[in-house]
PDB file of N, CA and C in Angstrom:
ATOM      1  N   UNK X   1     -16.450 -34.888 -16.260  1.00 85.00           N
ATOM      2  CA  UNK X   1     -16.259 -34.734 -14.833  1.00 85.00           C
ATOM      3  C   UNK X   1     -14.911 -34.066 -14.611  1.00 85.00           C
ATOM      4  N   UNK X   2     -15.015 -32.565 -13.979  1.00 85.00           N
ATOM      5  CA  UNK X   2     -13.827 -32.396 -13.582  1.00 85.00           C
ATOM      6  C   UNK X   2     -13.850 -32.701 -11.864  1.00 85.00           C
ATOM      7  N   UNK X   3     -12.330 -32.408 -11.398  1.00 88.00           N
ATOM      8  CA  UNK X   3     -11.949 -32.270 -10.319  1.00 88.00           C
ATOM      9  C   UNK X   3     -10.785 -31.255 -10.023  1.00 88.00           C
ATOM     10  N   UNK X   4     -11.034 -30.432  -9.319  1.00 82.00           N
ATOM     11  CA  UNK X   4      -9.725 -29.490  -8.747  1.00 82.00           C
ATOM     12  C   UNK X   4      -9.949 -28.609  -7.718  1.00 82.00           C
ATOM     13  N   UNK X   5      -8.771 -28.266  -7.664  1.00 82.00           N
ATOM     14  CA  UNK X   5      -8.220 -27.991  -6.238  1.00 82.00           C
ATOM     15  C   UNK X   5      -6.800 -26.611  -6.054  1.00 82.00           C
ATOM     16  N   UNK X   6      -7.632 -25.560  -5.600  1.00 78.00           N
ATOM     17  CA  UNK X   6      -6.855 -24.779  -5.735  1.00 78.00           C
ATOM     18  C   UNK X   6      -5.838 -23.718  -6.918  1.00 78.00           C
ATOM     19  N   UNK X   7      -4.863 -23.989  -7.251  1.00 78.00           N
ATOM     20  CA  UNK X   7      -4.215 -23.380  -8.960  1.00 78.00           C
ATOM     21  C   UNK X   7      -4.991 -24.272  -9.710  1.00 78.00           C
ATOM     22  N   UNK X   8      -5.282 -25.229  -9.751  1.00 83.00           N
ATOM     23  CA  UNK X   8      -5.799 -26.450 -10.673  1.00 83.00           C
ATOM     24  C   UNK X   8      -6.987 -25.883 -10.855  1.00 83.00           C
ATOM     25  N   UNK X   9      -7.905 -25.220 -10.278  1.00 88.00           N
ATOM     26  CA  UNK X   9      -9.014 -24.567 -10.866  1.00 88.00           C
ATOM     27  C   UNK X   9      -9.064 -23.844 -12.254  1.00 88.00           C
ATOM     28  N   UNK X  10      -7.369 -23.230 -12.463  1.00 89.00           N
ATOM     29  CA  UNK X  10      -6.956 -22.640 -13.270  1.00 89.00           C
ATOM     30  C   UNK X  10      -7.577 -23.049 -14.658  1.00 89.00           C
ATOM     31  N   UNK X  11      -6.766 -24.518 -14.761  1.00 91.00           N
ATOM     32  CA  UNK X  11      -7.241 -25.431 -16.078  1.00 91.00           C
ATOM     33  C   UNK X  11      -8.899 -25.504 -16.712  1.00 91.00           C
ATOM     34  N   UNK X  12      -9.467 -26.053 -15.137  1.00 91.00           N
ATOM     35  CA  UNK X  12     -11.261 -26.268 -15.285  1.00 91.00           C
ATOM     36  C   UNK X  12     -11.341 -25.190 -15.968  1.00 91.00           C
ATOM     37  N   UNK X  13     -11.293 -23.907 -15.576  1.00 94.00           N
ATOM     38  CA  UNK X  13     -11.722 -22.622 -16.049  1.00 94.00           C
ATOM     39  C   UNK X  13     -11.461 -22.471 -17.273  1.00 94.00           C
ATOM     40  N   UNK X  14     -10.143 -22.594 -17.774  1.00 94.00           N
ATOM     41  CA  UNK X  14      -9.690 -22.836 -19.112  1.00 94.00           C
ATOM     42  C   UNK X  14     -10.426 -23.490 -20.190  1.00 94.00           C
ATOM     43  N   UNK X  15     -10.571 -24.699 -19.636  1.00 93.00           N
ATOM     44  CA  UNK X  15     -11.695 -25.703 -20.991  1.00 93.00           C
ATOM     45  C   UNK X  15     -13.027 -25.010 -20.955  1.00 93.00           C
ATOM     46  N   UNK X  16     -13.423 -24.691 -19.266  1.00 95.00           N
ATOM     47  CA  UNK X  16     -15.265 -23.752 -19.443  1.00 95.00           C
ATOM     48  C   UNK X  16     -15.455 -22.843 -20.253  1.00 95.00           C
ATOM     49  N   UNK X  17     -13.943 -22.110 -20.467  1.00 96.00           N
ATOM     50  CA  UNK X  17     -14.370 -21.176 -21.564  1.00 96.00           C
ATOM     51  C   UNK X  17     -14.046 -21.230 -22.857  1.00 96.00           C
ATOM     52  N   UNK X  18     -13.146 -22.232 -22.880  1.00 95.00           N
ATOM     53  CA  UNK X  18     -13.395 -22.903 -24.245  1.00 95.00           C
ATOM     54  C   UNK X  18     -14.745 -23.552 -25.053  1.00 95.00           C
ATOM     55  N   UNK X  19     -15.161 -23.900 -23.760  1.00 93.00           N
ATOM     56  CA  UNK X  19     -16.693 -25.122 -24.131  1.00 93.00           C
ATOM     57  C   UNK X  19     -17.657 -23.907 -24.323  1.00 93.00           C
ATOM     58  N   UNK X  20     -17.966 -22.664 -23.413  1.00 94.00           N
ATOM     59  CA  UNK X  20     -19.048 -21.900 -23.472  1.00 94.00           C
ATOM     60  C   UNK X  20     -18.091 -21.224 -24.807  1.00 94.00           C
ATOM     61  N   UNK X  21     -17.431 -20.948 -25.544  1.00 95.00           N
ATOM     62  CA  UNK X  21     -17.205 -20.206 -26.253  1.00 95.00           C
ATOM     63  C   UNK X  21     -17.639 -20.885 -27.963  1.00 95.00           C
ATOM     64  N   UNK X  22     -17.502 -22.428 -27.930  1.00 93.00           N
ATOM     65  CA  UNK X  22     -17.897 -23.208 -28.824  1.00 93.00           C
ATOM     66  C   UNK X  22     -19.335 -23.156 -28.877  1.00 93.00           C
ATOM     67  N   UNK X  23     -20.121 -23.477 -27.790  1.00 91.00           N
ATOM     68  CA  UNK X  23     -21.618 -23.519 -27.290  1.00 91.00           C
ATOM     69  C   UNK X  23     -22.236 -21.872 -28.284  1.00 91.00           C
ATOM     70  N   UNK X  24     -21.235 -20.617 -27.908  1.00 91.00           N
ATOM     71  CA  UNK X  24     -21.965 -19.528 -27.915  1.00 91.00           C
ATOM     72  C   UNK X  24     -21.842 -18.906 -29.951  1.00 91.00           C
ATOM     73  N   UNK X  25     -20.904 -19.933 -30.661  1.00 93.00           N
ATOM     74  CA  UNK X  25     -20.488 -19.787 -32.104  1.00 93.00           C
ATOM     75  C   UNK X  25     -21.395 -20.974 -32.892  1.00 93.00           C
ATOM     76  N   UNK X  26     -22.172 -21.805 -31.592  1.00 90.00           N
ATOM     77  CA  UNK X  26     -22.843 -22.778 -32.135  1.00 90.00           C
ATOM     78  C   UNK X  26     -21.771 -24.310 -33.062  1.00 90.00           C
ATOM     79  N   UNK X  27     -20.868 -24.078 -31.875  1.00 91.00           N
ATOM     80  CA  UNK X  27     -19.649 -25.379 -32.106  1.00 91.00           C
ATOM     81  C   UNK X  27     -19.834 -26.027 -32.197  1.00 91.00           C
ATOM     82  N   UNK X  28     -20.984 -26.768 -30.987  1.00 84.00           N
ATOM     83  CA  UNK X  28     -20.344 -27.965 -29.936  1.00 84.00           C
ATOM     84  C   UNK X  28     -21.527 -28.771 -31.181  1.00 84.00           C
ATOM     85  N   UNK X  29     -21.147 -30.080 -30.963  1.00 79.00           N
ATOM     86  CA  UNK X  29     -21.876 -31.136 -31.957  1.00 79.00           C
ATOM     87  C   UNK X  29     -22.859 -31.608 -31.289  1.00 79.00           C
ATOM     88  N   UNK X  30     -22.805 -31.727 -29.959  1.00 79.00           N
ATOM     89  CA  UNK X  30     -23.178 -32.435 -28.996  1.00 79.00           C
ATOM     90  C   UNK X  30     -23.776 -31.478 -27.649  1.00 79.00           C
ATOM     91  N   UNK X  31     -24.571 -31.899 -26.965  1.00 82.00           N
ATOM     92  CA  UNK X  31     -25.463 -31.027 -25.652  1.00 82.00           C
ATOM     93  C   UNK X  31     -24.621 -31.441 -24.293  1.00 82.00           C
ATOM     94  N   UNK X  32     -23.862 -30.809 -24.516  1.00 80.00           N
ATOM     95  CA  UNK X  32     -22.553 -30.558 -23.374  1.00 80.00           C
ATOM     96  C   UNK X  32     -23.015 -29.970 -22.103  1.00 80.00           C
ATOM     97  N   UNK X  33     -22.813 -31.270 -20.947  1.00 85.00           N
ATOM     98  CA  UNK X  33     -22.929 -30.639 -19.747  1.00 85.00           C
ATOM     99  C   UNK X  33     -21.736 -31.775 -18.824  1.00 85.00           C
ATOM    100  N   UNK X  34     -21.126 -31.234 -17.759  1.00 91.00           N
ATOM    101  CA  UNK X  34     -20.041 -31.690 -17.240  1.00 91.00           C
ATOM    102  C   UNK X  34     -20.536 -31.364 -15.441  1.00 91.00           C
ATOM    103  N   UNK X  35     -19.927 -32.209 -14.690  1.00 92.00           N
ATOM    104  CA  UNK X  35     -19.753 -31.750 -13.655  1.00 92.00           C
ATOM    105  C   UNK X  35     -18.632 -30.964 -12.988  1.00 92.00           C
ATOM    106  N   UNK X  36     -18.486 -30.367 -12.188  1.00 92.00           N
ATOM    107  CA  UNK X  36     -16.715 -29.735 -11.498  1.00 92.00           C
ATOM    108  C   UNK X  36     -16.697 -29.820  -9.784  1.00 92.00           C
ATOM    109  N   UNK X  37     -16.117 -30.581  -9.656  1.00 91.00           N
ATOM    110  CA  UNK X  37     -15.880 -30.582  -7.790  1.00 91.00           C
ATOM    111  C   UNK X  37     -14.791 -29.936  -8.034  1.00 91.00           C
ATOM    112  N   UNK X  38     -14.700 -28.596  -7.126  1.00 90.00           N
ATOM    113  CA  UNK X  38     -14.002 -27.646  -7.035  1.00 90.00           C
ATOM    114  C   UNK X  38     -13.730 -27.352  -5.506  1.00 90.00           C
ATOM    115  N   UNK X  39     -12.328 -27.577  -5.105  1.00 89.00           N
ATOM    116  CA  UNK X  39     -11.730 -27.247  -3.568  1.00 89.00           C
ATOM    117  C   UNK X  39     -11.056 -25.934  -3.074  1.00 89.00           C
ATOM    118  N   UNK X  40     -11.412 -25.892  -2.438  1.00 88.00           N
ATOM    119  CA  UNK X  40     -10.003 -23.978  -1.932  1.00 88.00           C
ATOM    120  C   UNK X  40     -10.755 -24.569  -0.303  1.00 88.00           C
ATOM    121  N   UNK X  41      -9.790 -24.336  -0.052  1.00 89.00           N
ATOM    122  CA  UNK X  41      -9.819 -23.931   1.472  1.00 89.00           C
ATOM    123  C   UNK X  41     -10.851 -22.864   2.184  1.00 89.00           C
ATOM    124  N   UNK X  42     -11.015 -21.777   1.500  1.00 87.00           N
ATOM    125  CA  UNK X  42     -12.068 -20.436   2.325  1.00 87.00           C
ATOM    126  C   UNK X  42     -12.537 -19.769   1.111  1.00 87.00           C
ATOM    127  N   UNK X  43     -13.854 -20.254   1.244  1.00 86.00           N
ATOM    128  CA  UNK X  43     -15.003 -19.532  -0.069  1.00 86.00           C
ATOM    129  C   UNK X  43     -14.088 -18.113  -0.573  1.00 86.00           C
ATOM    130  N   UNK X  44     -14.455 -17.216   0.821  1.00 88.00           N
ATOM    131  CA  UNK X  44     -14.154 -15.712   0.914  1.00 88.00           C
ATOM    132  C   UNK X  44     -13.081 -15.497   0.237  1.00 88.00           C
ATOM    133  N   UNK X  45     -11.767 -16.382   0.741  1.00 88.00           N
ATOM    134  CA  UNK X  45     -10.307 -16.000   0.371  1.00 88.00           C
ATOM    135  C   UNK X  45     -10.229 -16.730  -0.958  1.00 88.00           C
ATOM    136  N   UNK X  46     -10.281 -17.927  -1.134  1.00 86.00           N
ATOM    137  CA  UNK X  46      -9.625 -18.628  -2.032  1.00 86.00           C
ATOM    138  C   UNK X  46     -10.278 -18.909  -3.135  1.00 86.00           C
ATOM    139  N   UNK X  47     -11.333 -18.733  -3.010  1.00 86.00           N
ATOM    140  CA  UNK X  47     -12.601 -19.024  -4.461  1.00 86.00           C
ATOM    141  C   UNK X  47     -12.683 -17.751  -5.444  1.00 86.00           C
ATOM    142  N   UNK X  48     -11.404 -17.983  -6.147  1.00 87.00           N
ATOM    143  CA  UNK X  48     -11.217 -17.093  -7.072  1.00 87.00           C
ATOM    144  C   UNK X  48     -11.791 -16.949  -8.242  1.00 87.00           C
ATOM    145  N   UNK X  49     -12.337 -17.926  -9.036  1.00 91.00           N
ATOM    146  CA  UNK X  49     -13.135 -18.085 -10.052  1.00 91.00           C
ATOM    147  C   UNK X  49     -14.833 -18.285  -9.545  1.00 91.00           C
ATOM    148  N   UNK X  50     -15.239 -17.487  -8.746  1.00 91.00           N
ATOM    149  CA  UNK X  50     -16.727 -18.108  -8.343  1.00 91.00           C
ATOM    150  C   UNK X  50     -17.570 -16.918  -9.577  1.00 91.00           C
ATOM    151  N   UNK X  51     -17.436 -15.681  -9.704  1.00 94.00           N
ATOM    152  CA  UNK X  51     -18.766 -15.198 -10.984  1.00 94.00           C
ATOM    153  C   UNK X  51     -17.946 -16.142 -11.910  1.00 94.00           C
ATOM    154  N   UNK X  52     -16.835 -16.166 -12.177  1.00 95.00           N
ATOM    155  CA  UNK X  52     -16.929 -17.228 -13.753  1.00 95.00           C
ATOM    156  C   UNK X  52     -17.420 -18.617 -13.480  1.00 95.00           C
ATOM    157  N   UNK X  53     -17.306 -18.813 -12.759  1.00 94.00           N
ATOM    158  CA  UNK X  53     -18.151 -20.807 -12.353  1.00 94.00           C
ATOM    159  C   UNK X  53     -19.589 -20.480 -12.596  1.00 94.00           C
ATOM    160  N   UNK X  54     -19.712 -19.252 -11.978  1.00 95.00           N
ATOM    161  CA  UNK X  54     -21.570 -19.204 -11.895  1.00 95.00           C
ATOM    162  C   UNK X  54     -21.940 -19.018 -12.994  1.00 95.00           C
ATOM    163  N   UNK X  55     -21.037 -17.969 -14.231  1.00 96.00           N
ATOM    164  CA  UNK X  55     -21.540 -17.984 -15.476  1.00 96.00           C
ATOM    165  C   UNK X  55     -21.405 -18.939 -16.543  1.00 96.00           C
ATOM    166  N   UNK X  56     -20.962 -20.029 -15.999  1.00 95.00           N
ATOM    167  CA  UNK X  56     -20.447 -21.240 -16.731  1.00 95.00           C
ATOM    168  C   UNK X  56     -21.996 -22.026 -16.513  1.00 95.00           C
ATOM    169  N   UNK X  57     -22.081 -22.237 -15.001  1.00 94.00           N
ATOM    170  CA  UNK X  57     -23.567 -22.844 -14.752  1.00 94.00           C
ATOM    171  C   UNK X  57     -24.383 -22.290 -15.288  1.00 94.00           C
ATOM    172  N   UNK X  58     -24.894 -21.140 -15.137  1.00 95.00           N
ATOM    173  CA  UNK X  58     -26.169 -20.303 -15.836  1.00 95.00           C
ATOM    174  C   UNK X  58     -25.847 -20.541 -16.905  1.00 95.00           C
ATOM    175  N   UNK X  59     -25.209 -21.151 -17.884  1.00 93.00           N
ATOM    176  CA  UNK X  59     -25.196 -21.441 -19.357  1.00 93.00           C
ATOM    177  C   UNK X  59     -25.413 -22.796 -19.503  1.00 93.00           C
ATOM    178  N   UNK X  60     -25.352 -23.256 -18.657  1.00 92.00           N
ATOM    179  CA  UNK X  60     -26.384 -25.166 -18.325  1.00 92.00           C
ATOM    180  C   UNK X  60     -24.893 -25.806 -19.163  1.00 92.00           C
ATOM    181  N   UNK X  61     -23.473 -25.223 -18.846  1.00 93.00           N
ATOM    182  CA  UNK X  61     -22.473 -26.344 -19.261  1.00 93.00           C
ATOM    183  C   UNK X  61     -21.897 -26.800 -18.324  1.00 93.00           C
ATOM    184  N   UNK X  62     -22.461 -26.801 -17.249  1.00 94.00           N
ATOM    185  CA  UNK X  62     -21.315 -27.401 -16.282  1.00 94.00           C
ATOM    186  C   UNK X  62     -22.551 -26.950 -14.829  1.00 94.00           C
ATOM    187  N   UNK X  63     -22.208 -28.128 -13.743  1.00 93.00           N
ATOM    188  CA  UNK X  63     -22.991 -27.741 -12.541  1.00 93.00           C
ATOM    189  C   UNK X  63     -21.463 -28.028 -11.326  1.00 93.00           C
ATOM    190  N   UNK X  64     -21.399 -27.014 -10.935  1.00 92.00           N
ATOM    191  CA  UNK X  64     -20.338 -26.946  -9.687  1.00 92.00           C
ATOM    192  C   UNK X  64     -21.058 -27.281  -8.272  1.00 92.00           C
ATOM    193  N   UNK X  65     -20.166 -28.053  -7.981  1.00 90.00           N
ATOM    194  CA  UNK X  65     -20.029 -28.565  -6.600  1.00 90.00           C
ATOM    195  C   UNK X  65     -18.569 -28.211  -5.627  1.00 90.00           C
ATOM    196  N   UNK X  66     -18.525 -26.789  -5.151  1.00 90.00           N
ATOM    197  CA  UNK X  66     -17.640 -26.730  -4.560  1.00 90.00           C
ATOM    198  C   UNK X  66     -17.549 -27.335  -2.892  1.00 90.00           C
ATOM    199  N   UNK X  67     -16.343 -27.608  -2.294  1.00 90.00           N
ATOM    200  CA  UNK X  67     -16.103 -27.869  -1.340  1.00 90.00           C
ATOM    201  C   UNK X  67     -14.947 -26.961  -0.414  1.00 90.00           C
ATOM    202  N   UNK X  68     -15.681 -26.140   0.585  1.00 88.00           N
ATOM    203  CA  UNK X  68     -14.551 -25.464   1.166  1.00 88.00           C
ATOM    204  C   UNK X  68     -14.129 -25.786   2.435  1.00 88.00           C
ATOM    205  N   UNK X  69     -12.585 -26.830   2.605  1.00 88.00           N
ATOM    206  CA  UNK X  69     -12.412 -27.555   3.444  1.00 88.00           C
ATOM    207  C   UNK X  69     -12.968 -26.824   4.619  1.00 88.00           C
ATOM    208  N   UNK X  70     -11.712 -25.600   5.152  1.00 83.00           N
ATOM    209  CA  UNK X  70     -11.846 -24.988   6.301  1.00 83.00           C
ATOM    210  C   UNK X  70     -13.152 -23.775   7.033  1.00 83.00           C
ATOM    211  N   UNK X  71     -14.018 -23.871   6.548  1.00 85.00           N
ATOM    212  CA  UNK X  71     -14.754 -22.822   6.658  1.00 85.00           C
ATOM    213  C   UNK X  71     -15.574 -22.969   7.638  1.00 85.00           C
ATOM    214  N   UNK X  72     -15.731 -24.088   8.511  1.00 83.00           N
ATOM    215  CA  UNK X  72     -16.475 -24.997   9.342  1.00 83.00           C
ATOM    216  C   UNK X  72     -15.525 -25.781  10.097  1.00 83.00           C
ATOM    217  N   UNK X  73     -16.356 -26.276  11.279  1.00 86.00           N
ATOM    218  CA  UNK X  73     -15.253 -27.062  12.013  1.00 86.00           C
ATOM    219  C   UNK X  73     -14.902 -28.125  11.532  1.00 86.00           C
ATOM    220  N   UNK X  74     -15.850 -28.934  10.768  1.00 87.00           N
ATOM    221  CA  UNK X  74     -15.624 -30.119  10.334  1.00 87.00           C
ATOM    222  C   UNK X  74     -14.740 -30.354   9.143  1.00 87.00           C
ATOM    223  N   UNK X  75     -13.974 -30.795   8.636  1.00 89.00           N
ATOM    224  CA  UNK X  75     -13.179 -30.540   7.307  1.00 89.00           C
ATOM    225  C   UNK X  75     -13.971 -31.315   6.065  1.00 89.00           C
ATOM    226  N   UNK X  76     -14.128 -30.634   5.318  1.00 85.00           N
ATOM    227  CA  UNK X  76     -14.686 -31.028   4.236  1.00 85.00           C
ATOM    228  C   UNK X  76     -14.250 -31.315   3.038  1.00 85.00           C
ATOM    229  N   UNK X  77     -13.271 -32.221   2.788  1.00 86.00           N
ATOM    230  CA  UNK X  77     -13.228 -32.250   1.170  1.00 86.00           C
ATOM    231  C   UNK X  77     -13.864 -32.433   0.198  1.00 86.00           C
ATOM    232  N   UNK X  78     -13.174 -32.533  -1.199  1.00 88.00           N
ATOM    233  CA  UNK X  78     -13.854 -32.562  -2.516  1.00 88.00           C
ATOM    234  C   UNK X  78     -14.312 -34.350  -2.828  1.00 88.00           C
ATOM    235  N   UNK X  79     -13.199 -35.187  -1.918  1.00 87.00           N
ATOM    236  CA  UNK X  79     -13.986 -36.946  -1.950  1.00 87.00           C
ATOM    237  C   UNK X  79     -15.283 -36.420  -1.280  1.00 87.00           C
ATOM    238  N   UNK X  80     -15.519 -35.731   0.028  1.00 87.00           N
ATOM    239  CA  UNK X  80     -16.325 -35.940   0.763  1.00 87.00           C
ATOM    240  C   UNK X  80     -17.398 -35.513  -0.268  1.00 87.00           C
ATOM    241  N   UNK X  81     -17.767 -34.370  -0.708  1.00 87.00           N
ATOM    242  CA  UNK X  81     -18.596 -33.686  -1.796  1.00 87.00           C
ATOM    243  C   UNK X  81     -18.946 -35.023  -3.204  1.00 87.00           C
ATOM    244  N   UNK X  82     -17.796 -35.759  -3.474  1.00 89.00           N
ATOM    245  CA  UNK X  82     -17.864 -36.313  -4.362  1.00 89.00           C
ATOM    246  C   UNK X  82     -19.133 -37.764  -4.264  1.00 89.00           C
ATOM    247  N   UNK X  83     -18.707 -38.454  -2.481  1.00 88.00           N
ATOM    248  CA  UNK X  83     -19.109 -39.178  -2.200  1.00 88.00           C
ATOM    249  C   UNK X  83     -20.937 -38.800  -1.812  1.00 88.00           C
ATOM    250  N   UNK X  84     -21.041 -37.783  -1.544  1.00 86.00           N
ATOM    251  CA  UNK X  84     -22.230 -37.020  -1.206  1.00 86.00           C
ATOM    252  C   UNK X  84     -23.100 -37.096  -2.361  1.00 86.00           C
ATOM    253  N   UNK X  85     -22.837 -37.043  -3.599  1.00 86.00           N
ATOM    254  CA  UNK X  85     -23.164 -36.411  -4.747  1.00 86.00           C
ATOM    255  C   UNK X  85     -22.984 -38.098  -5.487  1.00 86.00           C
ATOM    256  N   UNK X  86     -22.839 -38.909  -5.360  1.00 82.00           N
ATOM    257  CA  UNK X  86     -22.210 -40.130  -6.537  1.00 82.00           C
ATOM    258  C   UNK X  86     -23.576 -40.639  -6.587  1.00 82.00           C
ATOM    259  N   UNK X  87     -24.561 -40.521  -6.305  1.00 75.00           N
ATOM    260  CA  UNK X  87     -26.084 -41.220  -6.678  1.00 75.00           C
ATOM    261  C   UNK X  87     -26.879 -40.597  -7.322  1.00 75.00           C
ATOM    262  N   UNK X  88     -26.166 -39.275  -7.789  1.00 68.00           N
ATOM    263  CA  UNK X  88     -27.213 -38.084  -8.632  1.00 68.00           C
ATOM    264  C   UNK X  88     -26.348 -38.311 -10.154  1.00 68.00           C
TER     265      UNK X  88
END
């Protein structure tokens, strides 16, 4: 399970391509899949890693759940996403 938020996406991204890079040399020991609640403020502006998240998912290692607070009137965080999501 990750969680992040903003530069901190930085890291997630970091291990995804560590993990898909183990997955793709036939590394991993184990059938690796993770979740990522991922925050930015505005899809458009701030979702800087979205084709690499998507190519992380389409490789079935990871399923993203982003949350973009401001994009709507209502504010949305990554608890809120988290709490949404805790029965799956």
């Amino acid at each position: 399970l990750f969680v992040g938020l903003g530069t901190g996406l930085g890291v997630i991204k970091g291990l995804l391509d560590h993990i898909s890079q183990l997955k793709k040399n036939n590394l991993l020991k184990t059938n690796y899949k993770s979740v990522a609640f991922v925050g930015v403020r505005h899809e458009k502006e701030d979702y800087i890693f979205r084709k690499e998240f998507e190519q992380f998912q389409k490789e079935g290692i990871v399923d993203i759940i982003p949350a973009f607070s401001l994009d709507q009137t209502k504010f949305i965080s990554v608890m809120d996403k988290m709490e949404e999501f805790s029965d799956k």
